[in-house]
mmCIF file of C-alpha atoms in Angstrom:
data_model
loop_
_atom_site.group_PDB
_atom_site.id
_atom_site.type_symbol
_atom_site.label_atom_id
_atom_site.label_comp_id
_atom_site.label_asym_id
_atom_site.label_seq_id
_atom_site.Cartn_x
_atom_site.Cartn_y
_atom_site.Cartn_z
ATOM 1 C CA UNK A 74 94.300 95.285 116.418
ATOM 2 C CA UNK A 75 93.561 96.932 113.038
ATOM 3 C CA UNK A 76 96.800 98.917 112.841
ATOM 4 C CA UNK A 77 99.167 95.947 113.274
ATOM 5 C CA UNK A 78 97.282 94.005 110.586
ATOM 6 C CA UNK A 79 97.493 96.991 108.257
ATOM 7 C CA UNK A 80 101.215 97.306 108.853
ATOM 8 C CA UNK A 81 101.653 93.573 108.269
ATOM 9 C CA UNK A 82 99.734 93.962 105.018
ATOM 10 C CA UNK A 83 101.951 96.800 103.825
ATOM 11 C CA UNK A 84 105.061 94.772 104.661
ATOM 12 C CA UNK A 85 103.595 91.755 102.872
ATOM 13 C CA UNK A 86 102.781 93.825 99.775
ATOM 14 C CA UNK A 87 106.266 95.345 99.748
ATOM 15 C CA UNK A 88 107.774 91.847 99.935
ATOM 16 C CA UNK A 89 105.550 90.712 97.074
ATOM 17 C CA UNK A 90 106.579 93.627 94.863
ATOM 18 C CA UNK A 91 110.246 92.995 95.594
ATOM 19 C CA UNK A 92 109.809 89.370 94.470
ATOM 20 C CA UNK A 93 108.388 90.523 91.125
ATOM 21 C CA UNK A 94 110.593 93.573 90.574
ATOM 22 C CA UNK A 95 111.522 92.433 87.041
ATOM 23 C CA UNK A 96 107.895 92.531 85.923
ATOM 24 C CA UNK A 97 106.487 95.453 83.916
ATOM 25 C CA UNK A 98 104.925 98.480 85.586
ATOM 26 C CA UNK A 99 101.460 97.492 84.362
ATOM 27 C CA UNK A 100 101.864 93.974 85.742
ATOM 28 C CA UNK A 101 102.910 95.351 89.121
ATOM 29 C CA UNK A 102 99.882 97.652 89.142
ATOM 30 C CA UNK A 103 97.673 94.651 88.437
ATOM 31 C CA UNK A 104 99.297 92.713 91.286
ATOM 32 C CA UNK A 105 98.697 95.608 93.686
ATOM 33 C CA UNK A 106 95.031 95.760 92.668
ATOM 34 C CA UNK A 107 94.560 92.018 93.133
ATOM 35 C CA UNK A 108 96.467 92.030 96.413
ATOM 36 C CA UNK A 109 94.272 94.790 97.836
ATOM 37 C CA UNK A 110 91.145 92.988 96.702
ATOM 38 C CA UNK A 111 92.164 89.708 98.338
ATOM 39 C CA UNK A 112 93.384 91.446 101.489
ATOM 40 C CA UNK A 113 89.998 93.151 101.841
ATOM 41 C CA UNK A 114 88.131 89.902 101.258
ATOM 42 C CA UNK A 115 90.185 88.127 103.921
ATOM 43 C CA UNK A 116 90.356 91.040 106.340
ATOM 44 C CA UNK A 117 93.981 90.238 107.105
ATOM 45 C CA UNK A 118 97.330 89.545 105.395
ATOM 46 C CA UNK A 119 97.317 86.674 102.911
ATOM 47 C CA UNK A 120 100.352 84.992 104.440
ATOM 48 C CA UNK A 121 98.532 84.949 107.787
ATOM 49 C CA UNK A 122 95.608 83.044 106.276
ATOM 50 C CA UNK A 123 95.477 79.302 105.642
ATOM 51 C CA UNK A 124 95.421 78.051 102.068
ATOM 52 C CA UNK A 125 92.081 76.379 102.804
ATOM 53 C CA UNK A 126 90.435 79.646 103.853
ATOM 54 C CA UNK A 127 91.937 81.583 100.954
ATOM 55 C CA UNK A 128 90.540 78.998 98.533
ATOM 56 C CA UNK A 129 87.126 79.056 100.205
ATOM 57 C CA UNK A 130 86.908 82.861 99.970
ATOM 58 C CA UNK A 131 88.261 83.055 96.426
ATOM 59 C CA UNK A 132 85.872 80.433 95.058
ATOM 60 C CA UNK A 133 82.955 82.498 96.333
ATOM 61 C CA UNK A 134 83.744 85.060 93.623
ATOM 62 C CA UNK A 135 81.308 84.644 90.703
ATOM 63 C CA UNK A 136 83.789 85.217 87.875
ATOM 64 C CA UNK A 137 86.274 82.433 87.159
ATOM 65 C CA UNK A 138 88.849 84.800 85.664
ATOM 66 C CA UNK A 139 88.686 86.874 88.843
ATOM 67 C CA UNK A 140 89.163 83.693 90.881
ATOM 68 C CA UNK A 141 92.292 82.838 88.886
ATOM 69 C CA UNK A 142 93.772 86.304 89.419
ATOM 70 C CA UNK A 143 93.209 86.076 93.182
ATOM 71 C CA UNK A 144 94.590 82.543 93.395
ATOM 72 C CA UNK A 145 97.641 83.684 91.477
ATOM 73 C CA UNK A 146 98.305 86.612 93.802
ATOM 74 C CA UNK A 147 97.891 84.352 96.844
ATOM 75 C CA UNK A 148 100.464 81.958 95.382
ATOM 76 C CA UNK A 149 102.927 84.788 94.718
ATOM 77 C CA UNK A 150 102.524 86.179 98.232
ATOM 78 C CA UNK A 151 103.011 82.800 99.902
ATOM 79 C CA UNK A 152 106.023 81.997 97.723
ATOM 80 C CA UNK A 153 107.583 85.336 98.708
ATOM 81 C CA UNK A 154 107.018 84.329 102.343
ATOM 82 C CA UNK A 155 108.451 80.808 101.768
ATOM 83 C CA UNK A 156 105.094 79.201 102.553
ATOM 84 C CA UNK A 157 103.474 76.185 100.931
ATOM 85 C CA UNK A 158 101.308 76.835 97.850
ATOM 86 C CA UNK A 159 100.418 73.246 96.977
ATOM 87 C CA UNK A 160 96.671 73.501 97.645
ATOM 88 C CA UNK A 161 96.414 76.866 95.927
ATOM 89 C CA UNK A 162 98.242 75.632 92.840
ATOM 90 C CA UNK A 163 96.075 72.524 92.652
ATOM 91 C CA UNK A 164 92.935 74.676 92.843
ATOM 92 C CA UNK A 165 94.297 77.061 90.223
ATOM 93 C CA UNK A 166 95.043 74.171 87.852
ATOM 94 C CA UNK A 167 91.560 72.713 88.294
ATOM 95 C CA UNK A 168 90.063 76.153 87.760
ATOM 96 C CA UNK A 169 92.165 76.645 84.632
ATOM 97 C CA UNK A 170 90.714 73.462 83.129
ATOM 98 C CA UNK A 171 87.192 74.709 83.884
ATOM 99 C CA UNK A 172 88.052 78.118 82.453
ATOM 100 C CA UNK A 173 89.299 76.543 79.234
ATOM 101 C CA UNK A 174 86.040 74.632 78.958
ATOM 102 C CA UNK A 175 84.109 77.875 79.524
ATOM 103 C CA UNK A 176 86.101 79.543 76.746
ATOM 104 C CA UNK A 177 85.486 76.621 74.411
ATOM 105 C CA UNK A 178 81.741 76.718 75.046
ATOM 106 C CA UNK A 179 81.630 80.484 74.572
ATOM 107 C CA UNK A 180 83.576 80.202 71.339
ATOM 108 C CA UNK A 181 81.211 77.560 69.999
ATOM 109 C CA UNK A 182 78.339 79.919 70.779
ATOM 110 C CA UNK A 183 80.058 82.649 68.750
ATOM 111 C CA UNK A 184 80.379 80.486 65.659
ATOM 112 C CA UNK A 185 76.924 81.238 64.301
ATOM 113 C CA UNK A 186 76.979 84.911 65.281
ATOM 114 C CA UNK A 187 80.252 86.209 63.846
ATOM 115 C CA UNK A 188 80.713 87.473 60.282
ATOM 116 C CA UNK A 189 82.982 85.647 57.880
ATOM 117 C CA UNK A 190 86.594 86.489 57.165
ATOM 118 C CA UNK A 191 85.531 87.601 53.690
ATOM 119 C CA UNK A 192 83.193 90.159 55.250
ATOM 120 C CA UNK A 193 86.177 91.660 57.090
ATOM 121 C CA UNK A 194 88.053 91.916 53.778
ATOM 122 C CA UNK A 195 85.012 93.487 52.108
ATOM 123 C CA UNK A 196 84.818 96.014 54.938
ATOM 124 C CA UNK A 197 88.521 96.795 54.468
ATOM 125 C CA UNK A 198 87.825 97.510 50.785
ATOM 126 C CA UNK A 199 84.903 99.729 51.758
ATOM 127 C CA UNK A 200 87.106 101.784 54.090
ATOM 128 C CA UNK A 201 89.714 102.254 51.358
ATOM 129 C CA UNK A 202 87.188 103.156 48.668
ATOM 130 C CA UNK A 203 85.587 105.731 50.970
ATOM 131 C CA UNK A 204 88.938 107.189 52.037
ATOM 132 C CA UNK A 205 88.433 106.403 55.712
ATOM 133 C CA UNK A 206 92.179 106.277 56.140
ATOM 134 C CA UNK A 207 92.554 105.898 59.909
ATOM 135 C CA UNK A 208 89.964 103.124 60.058
ATOM 136 C CA UNK A 209 91.578 101.478 57.029
ATOM 137 C CA UNK A 210 95.033 101.412 58.668
ATOM 138 C CA UNK A 211 93.624 99.967 61.890
ATOM 139 C CA UNK A 212 91.721 97.231 60.055
ATOM 140 C CA UNK A 213 94.631 96.466 57.720
ATOM 141 C CA UNK A 214 96.990 95.841 60.639
ATOM 142 C CA UNK A 215 94.385 93.806 62.561
ATOM 143 C CA UNK A 216 93.774 91.579 59.544
ATOM 144 C CA UNK A 217 97.304 91.260 58.194
ATOM 145 C CA UNK A 218 99.315 91.183 61.420
ATOM 146 C CA UNK A 219 96.740 90.005 63.975
ATOM 147 C CA UNK A 220 97.614 92.921 66.234
ATOM 148 C CA UNK A 221 96.211 93.676 69.652
ATOM 149 C CA UNK A 222 95.047 97.141 70.618
ATOM 150 C CA UNK A 223 98.354 98.238 72.162
ATOM 151 C CA UNK A 224 100.244 97.408 68.944
ATOM 152 C CA UNK A 225 98.236 100.134 67.218
ATOM 153 C CA UNK A 226 99.717 102.935 69.299
ATOM 154 C CA UNK A 227 102.634 104.013 67.103
ATOM 155 C CA UNK A 228 104.530 107.005 65.754
ATOM 156 C CA UNK A 229 104.748 107.530 62.009
ATOM 157 C CA UNK A 230 108.321 108.531 61.099
ATOM 158 C CA UNK A 231 110.306 109.000 57.901
ATOM 159 C CA UNK A 232 113.818 108.305 59.161
ATOM 160 C CA UNK A 233 115.231 105.088 60.612
ATOM 161 C CA UNK A 234 117.092 107.053 63.281
ATOM 162 C CA UNK A 235 113.708 108.090 64.657
ATOM 163 C CA UNK A 236 112.803 104.462 65.464
ATOM 164 C CA UNK A 237 115.375 103.935 68.207
ATOM 165 C CA UNK A 238 113.200 104.447 71.301
ATOM 166 C CA UNK A 239 112.315 100.905 72.368
ATOM 167 C CA UNK A 240 109.458 102.195 74.499
ATOM 168 C CA UNK A 241 107.472 103.007 71.350
ATOM 169 C CA UNK A 242 106.044 101.371 68.239
ATOM 170 C CA UNK A 243 106.619 102.839 64.783
ATOM 171 C CA UNK A 244 105.541 102.935 61.174
ATOM 172 C CA UNK A 245 108.756 103.885 59.413
ATOM 173 C CA UNK A 246 107.826 105.248 55.975
ATOM 174 C CA UNK A 247 110.525 104.855 53.309
ATOM 175 C CA UNK A 248 110.234 105.478 49.553
ATOM 176 C CA UNK A 249 109.150 101.960 48.542
ATOM 177 C CA UNK A 250 108.170 100.296 51.795
ATOM 178 C CA UNK A 251 106.808 100.812 55.278
ATOM 179 C CA UNK A 252 108.359 99.036 58.248
ATOM 180 C CA UNK A 253 106.031 98.214 61.132
ATOM 181 C CA UNK A 254 108.191 98.122 64.262
ATOM 182 C CA UNK A 255 106.636 96.818 67.469
ATOM 183 C CA UNK A 256 108.460 97.176 70.774
ATOM 184 C CA UNK A 257 105.411 97.600 72.988
ATOM 185 C CA UNK A 258 102.827 94.829 72.923
ATOM 186 C CA UNK A 259 101.392 92.333 75.391
ATOM 187 C CA UNK A 260 104.003 89.573 75.021
ATOM 188 C CA UNK A 261 107.026 91.682 74.069
ATOM 189 C CA UNK A 262 109.109 90.314 76.967
ATOM 190 C CA UNK A 263 108.778 86.835 75.467
ATOM 191 C CA UNK A 264 108.806 87.559 71.738
ATOM 192 C CA UNK A 265 110.898 90.761 71.736
ATOM 193 C CA UNK A 266 110.850 93.396 68.987
ATOM 194 C CA UNK A 267 108.832 92.602 65.877
ATOM 195 C CA UNK A 268 109.651 94.241 62.556
ATOM 196 C CA UNK A 269 107.530 93.670 59.441
ATOM 197 C CA UNK A 270 107.882 95.090 55.931
ATOM 198 C CA UNK A 271 104.721 96.334 54.193
ATOM 199 C CA UNK A 272 104.824 97.007 50.445
ATOM 200 C CA UNK A 273 101.077 97.021 49.754
ATOM 201 C CA UNK A 274 100.494 100.153 47.605
ATOM 202 C CA UNK A 275 97.031 100.733 49.109
ATOM 203 C CA UNK A 276 98.423 100.750 52.640
ATOM 204 C CA UNK A 277 101.256 103.026 51.521
ATOM 205 C CA UNK A 278 98.763 105.462 50.003
ATOM 206 C CA UNK A 279 96.639 105.396 53.168
ATOM 207 C CA UNK A 280 99.661 106.313 55.305
ATOM 208 C CA UNK A 281 100.669 109.081 52.906
ATOM 209 C CA UNK A 282 97.138 110.494 53.112
ATOM 210 C CA UNK A 283 97.264 110.333 56.908
ATOM 211 C CA UNK A 284 100.548 112.261 56.907
ATOM 212 C CA UNK A 285 99.280 114.748 54.318
ATOM 213 C CA UNK A 286 96.030 115.422 56.180
ATOM 214 C CA UNK A 287 97.662 115.233 59.623
ATOM 215 C CA UNK A 288 95.200 112.567 60.787
ATOM 216 C CA UNK A 289 95.640 111.129 64.270
ATOM 217 C CA UNK A 290 94.835 107.410 64.206
ATOM 218 C CA UNK A 291 94.510 106.908 67.976
ATOM 219 C CA UNK A 292 93.728 110.348 69.501
ATOM 220 C CA UNK A 293 94.020 109.128 73.101
ATOM 221 C CA UNK A 294 96.274 106.087 73.753
ATOM 222 C CA UNK A 295 94.526 105.457 77.067
ATOM 223 C CA UNK A 296 91.306 104.817 75.124
ATOM 224 C CA UNK A 297 92.878 102.753 72.347
ATOM 225 C CA UNK A 298 90.356 99.922 72.825
ATOM 226 C CA UNK A 299 87.500 102.367 72.264
ATOM 227 C CA UNK A 300 88.984 103.736 69.030
ATOM 228 C CA UNK A 301 89.860 100.305 67.658
ATOM 229 C CA UNK A 302 86.420 98.898 68.442
ATOM 230 C CA UNK A 303 84.715 101.818 66.703
ATOM 231 C CA UNK A 304 86.925 101.302 63.658
ATOM 232 C CA UNK A 305 86.146 97.601 63.249
ATOM 233 C CA UNK A 306 83.290 95.973 61.365
ATOM 234 C CA UNK A 307 80.116 95.990 63.491
ATOM 235 C CA UNK A 308 82.343 97.264 66.329
ATOM 236 C CA UNK A 309 83.654 93.741 66.887
ATOM 237 C CA UNK A 310 87.050 94.752 68.272
ATOM 238 C CA UNK A 311 90.448 93.097 67.868
ATOM 239 C CA UNK A 312 89.761 89.959 69.898
ATOM 240 C CA UNK A 313 86.806 88.836 67.764
ATOM 241 C CA UNK A 314 88.671 89.766 64.586
ATOM 242 C CA UNK A 315 91.372 87.340 65.630
ATOM 243 C CA UNK A 316 88.859 84.587 66.397
ATOM 244 C CA UNK A 317 87.320 85.015 62.945
ATOM 245 C CA UNK A 318 90.744 84.634 61.353
ATOM 246 C CA UNK A 319 91.578 81.562 63.423
ATOM 247 C CA UNK A 320 88.300 79.954 62.329
ATOM 248 C CA UNK A 321 88.909 80.813 58.677
ATOM 249 C CA UNK A 322 92.446 79.393 58.594
ATOM 250 C CA UNK A 323 91.755 76.440 60.896
ATOM 251 C CA UNK A 324 92.979 73.905 58.328
ATOM 252 C CA UNK A 325 96.086 75.847 57.326
ATOM 253 C CA UNK A 326 98.651 75.191 60.051
ATOM 254 C CA UNK A 327 101.301 77.253 58.288
ATOM 255 C CA UNK A 328 98.988 80.254 58.418
ATOM 256 C CA UNK A 329 98.143 79.554 62.056
ATOM 257 C CA UNK A 330 101.871 79.505 62.847
ATOM 258 C CA UNK A 331 102.326 82.775 60.956
ATOM 259 C CA UNK A 332 99.473 84.312 62.944
ATOM 260 C CA UNK A 333 101.007 82.960 66.136
ATOM 261 C CA UNK A 334 104.253 84.729 65.312
ATOM 262 C CA UNK A 335 102.509 87.936 64.243
ATOM 263 C CA UNK A 336 100.459 88.203 67.416
ATOM 264 C CA UNK A 337 103.081 86.897 69.824
ATOM 265 C CA UNK A 338 100.816 84.068 70.990
ATOM 266 C CA UNK A 339 101.673 80.373 71.111
ATOM 267 C CA UNK A 340 99.810 77.961 68.844
ATOM 268 C CA UNK A 341 98.595 76.153 71.986
ATOM 269 C CA UNK A 342 97.076 79.365 73.333
ATOM 270 C CA UNK A 343 95.397 80.039 69.997
ATOM 271 C CA UNK A 344 93.921 76.544 70.032
ATOM 272 C CA UNK A 345 92.707 76.818 73.627
ATOM 273 C CA UNK A 346 91.486 80.409 73.798
ATOM 274 C CA UNK A 347 90.685 81.737 70.325
ATOM 275 C CA UNK A 348 89.449 78.810 68.284
ATOM 276 C CA UNK A 349 85.705 78.942 67.601
ATOM 277 C CA UNK A 350 85.893 75.663 65.745
ATOM 278 C CA UNK A 351 87.940 72.551 66.355
ATOM 279 C CA UNK A 352 91.390 72.983 64.852
#
């Protein structure tokens, strides 16, 4: 009995992956992980399980984000099999509302604990004054372009022709400016390539020092989150940096829109997920 179910599961997974073949490699890997997790929880193929039972099993998971990921994979599998997903979608929508409330409550709790935006700027000055060039560059880009971790994996080049590989990010260093080219970031499929001009003389000097001293900003791209967190004030990391900025500029909608564009995140998402105060 086990072997046929296993074969059915492999066929089901293959069908799922075919239905999402335009997604990125990382997204597909995530789907495979979530599929295997749900398959193991159910003990049989998802498409051979009723929506009611899938929901019952999924809601037993303690983490709401994990529940959402499993509900999502169940929906994708059933859609690929031309099966109804109405109950699953309804549960996912209800869960999303609860998740948003959880985020809001967590953000409110952060309000009294996080440093001010000015403290981040003071820390940036400290890094520059003490010639901590790699940390300075990381913090400068987090503060001025609201980057995520993956944005900070880039090649530093001196010629425009060396920026043509769209599977990489770049800092293109010219005589009077630096162009920050982002091809690889979380929402690149939606927002496409981002290119920003930086003329700040302090940033320019920091990059020149990094080139001169042959400093590697992110030694291991697979551990980029670790390096970025260590570089930030009080090891806050990029996500909390962004929340601090959202709180600081909460009454400046033009700045919020600029940050939305910089990060590749909709204003609605910023309001729902990153705001530690009421916008």
